[in-house]
Tab-separated table of N, CA and C in Angstrom:
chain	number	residue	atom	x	y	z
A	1106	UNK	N	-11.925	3.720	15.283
A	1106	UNK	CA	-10.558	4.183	15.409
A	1106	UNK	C	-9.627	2.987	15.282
A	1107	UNK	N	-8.470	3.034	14.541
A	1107	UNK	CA	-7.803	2.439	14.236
A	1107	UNK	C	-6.552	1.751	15.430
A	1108	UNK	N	-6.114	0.868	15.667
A	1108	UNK	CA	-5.506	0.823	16.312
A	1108	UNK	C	-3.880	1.699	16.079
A	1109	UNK	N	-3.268	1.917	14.913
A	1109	UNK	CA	-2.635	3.437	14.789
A	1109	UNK	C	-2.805	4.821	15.458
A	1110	UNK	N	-3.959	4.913	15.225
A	1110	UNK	CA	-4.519	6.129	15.878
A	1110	UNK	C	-4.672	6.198	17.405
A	1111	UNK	N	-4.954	5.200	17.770
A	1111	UNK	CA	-5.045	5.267	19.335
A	1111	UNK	C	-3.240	5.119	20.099
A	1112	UNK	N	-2.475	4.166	19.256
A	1112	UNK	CA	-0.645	4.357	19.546
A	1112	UNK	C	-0.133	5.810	19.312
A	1113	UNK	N	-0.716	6.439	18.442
A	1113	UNK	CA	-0.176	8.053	18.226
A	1113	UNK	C	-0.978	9.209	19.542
A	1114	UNK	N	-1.996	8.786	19.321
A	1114	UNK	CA	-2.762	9.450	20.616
A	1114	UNK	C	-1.603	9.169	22.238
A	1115	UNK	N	-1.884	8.039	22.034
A	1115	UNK	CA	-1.273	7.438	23.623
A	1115	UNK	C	-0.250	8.095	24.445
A	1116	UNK	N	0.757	8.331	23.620
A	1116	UNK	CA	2.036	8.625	24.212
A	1116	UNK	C	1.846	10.325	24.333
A	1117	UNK	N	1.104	10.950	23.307
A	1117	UNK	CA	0.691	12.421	23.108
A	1117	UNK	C	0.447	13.092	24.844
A	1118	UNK	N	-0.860	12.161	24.911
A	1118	UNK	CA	-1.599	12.816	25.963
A	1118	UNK	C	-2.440	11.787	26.891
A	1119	UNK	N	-2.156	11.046	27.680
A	1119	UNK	CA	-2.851	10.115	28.381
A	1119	UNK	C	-4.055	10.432	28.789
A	1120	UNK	N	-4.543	11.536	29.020
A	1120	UNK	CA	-5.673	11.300	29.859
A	1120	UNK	C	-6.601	12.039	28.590
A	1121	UNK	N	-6.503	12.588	27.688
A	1121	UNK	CA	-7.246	12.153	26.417
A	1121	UNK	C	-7.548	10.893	25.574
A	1122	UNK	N	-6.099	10.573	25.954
A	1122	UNK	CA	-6.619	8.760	25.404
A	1122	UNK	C	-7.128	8.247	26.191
A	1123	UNK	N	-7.560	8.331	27.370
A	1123	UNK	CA	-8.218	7.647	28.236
A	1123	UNK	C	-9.541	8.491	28.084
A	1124	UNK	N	-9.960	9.493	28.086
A	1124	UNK	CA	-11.393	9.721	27.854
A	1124	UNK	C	-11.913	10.468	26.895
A	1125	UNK	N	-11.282	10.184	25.439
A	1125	UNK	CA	-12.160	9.666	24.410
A	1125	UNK	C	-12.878	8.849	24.136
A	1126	UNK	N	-12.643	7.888	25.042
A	1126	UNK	CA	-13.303	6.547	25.158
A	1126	UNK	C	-15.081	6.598	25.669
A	1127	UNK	N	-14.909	7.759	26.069
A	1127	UNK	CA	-16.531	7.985	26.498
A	1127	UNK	C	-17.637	8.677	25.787
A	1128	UNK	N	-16.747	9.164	24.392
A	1128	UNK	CA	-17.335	9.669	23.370
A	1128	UNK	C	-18.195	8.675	22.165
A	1129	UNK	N	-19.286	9.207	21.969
A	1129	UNK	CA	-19.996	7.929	20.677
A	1129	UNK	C	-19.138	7.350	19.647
A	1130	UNK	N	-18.961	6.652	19.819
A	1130	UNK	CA	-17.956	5.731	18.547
A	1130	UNK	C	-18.095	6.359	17.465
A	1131	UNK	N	-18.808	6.983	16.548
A	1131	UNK	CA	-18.442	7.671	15.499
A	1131	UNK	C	-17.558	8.537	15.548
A	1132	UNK	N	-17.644	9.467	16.916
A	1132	UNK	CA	-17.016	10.812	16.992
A	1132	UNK	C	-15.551	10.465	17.693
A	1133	UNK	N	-14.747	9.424	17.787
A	1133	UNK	CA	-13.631	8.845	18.353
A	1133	UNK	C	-12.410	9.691	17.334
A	1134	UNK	N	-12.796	8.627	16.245
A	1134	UNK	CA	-11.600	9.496	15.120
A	1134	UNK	C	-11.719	10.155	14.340
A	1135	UNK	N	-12.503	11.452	14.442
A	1135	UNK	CA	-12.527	12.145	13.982
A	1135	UNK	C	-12.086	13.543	15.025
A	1136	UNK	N	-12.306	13.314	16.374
A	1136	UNK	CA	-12.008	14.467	17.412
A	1136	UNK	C	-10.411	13.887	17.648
A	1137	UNK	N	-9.681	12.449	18.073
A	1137	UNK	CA	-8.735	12.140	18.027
A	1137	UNK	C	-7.757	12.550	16.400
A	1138	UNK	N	-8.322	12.705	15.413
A	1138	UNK	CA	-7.354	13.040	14.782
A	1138	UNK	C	-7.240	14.915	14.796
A	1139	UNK	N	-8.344	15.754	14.850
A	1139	UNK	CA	-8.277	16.899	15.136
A	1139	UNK	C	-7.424	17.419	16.464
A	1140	UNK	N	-7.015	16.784	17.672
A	1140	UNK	CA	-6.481	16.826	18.250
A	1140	UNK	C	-5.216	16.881	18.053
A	1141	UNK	N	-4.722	15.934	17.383
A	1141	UNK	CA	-3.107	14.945	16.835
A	1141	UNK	C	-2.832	16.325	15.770
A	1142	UNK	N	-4.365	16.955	14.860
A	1142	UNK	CA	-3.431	17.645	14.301
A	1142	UNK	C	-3.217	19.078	15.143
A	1143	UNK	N	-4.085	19.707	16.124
A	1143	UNK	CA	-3.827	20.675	17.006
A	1143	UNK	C	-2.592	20.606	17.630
A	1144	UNK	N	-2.454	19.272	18.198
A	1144	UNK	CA	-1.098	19.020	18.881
A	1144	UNK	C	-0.034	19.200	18.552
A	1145	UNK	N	0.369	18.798	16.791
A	1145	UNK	CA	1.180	18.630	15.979
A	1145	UNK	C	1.793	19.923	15.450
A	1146	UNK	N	0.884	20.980	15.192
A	1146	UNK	CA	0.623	22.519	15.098
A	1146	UNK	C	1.635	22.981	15.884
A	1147	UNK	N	1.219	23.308	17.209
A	1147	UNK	CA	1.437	23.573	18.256
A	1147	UNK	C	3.178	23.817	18.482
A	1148	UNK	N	3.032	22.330	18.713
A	1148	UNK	CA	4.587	21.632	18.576
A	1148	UNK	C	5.225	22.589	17.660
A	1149	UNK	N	4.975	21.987	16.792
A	1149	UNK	CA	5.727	22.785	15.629
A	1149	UNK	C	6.015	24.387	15.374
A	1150	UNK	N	4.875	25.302	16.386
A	1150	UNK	CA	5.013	26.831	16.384
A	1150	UNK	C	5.016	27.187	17.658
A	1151	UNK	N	5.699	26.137	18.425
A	1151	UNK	CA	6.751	26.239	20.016
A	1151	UNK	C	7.941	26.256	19.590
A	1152	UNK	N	8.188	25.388	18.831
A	1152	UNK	CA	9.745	24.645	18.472
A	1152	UNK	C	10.719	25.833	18.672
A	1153	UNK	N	11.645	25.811	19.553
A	1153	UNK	CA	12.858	26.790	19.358
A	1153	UNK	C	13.989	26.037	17.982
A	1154	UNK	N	13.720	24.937	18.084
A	1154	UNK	CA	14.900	24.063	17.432
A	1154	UNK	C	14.801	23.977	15.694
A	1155	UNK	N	13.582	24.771	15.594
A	1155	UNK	CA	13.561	25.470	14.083
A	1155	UNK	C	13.361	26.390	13.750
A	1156	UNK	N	13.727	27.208	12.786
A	1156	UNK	CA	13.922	28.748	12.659
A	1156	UNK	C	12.901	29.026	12.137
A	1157	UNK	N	12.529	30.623	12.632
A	1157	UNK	CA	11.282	31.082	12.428
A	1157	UNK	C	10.668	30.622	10.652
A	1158	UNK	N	11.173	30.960	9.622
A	1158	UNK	CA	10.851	30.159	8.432
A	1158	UNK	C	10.853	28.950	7.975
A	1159	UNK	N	11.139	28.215	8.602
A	1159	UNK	CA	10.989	27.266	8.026
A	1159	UNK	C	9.725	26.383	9.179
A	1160	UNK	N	9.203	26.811	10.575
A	1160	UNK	CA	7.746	27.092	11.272
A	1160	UNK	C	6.889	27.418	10.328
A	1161	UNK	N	7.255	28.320	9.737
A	1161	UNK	CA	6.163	29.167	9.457
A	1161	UNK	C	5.736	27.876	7.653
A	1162	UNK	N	6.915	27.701	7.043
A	1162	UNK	CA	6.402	26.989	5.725
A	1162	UNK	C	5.733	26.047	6.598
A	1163	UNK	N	6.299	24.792	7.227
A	1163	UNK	CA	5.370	24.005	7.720
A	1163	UNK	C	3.983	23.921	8.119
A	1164	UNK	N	3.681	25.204	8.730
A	1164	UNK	CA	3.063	25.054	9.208
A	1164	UNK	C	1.787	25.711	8.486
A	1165	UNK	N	1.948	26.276	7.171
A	1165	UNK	CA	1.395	26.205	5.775
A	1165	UNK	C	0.868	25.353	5.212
């Protein structure tokens, strides 16, 4: 895992960035970026602050 990847993680969710760390080093960035993009999702089809279409292209 990149040190990028672990600054985008960080601020996300602390106590995932703190215990990914106990996962086999292969499986670090690959579950950390599946996360970032779950998270990112999410976010994005909570958002009140964008209108239902233009959620929905994004998130396409």
């Amino acid at each position: 895992m990149t040190v990028n990847e672990l600054e985008l993680l960080k601020p996300v969710s602390r106590s995932f960035y703190i215990s990914i760390r106990l996962l086999p080093r292969a499986l670090r960035q690959p579950v950390a970026l599946a996360y970032l993009l779950a998270r990112t999702s999410d976010t994005i089809a909570d958002s009140s602050a964008i209108d239902v279409e233009k959620r929905i292209a994004l998130l396409e």
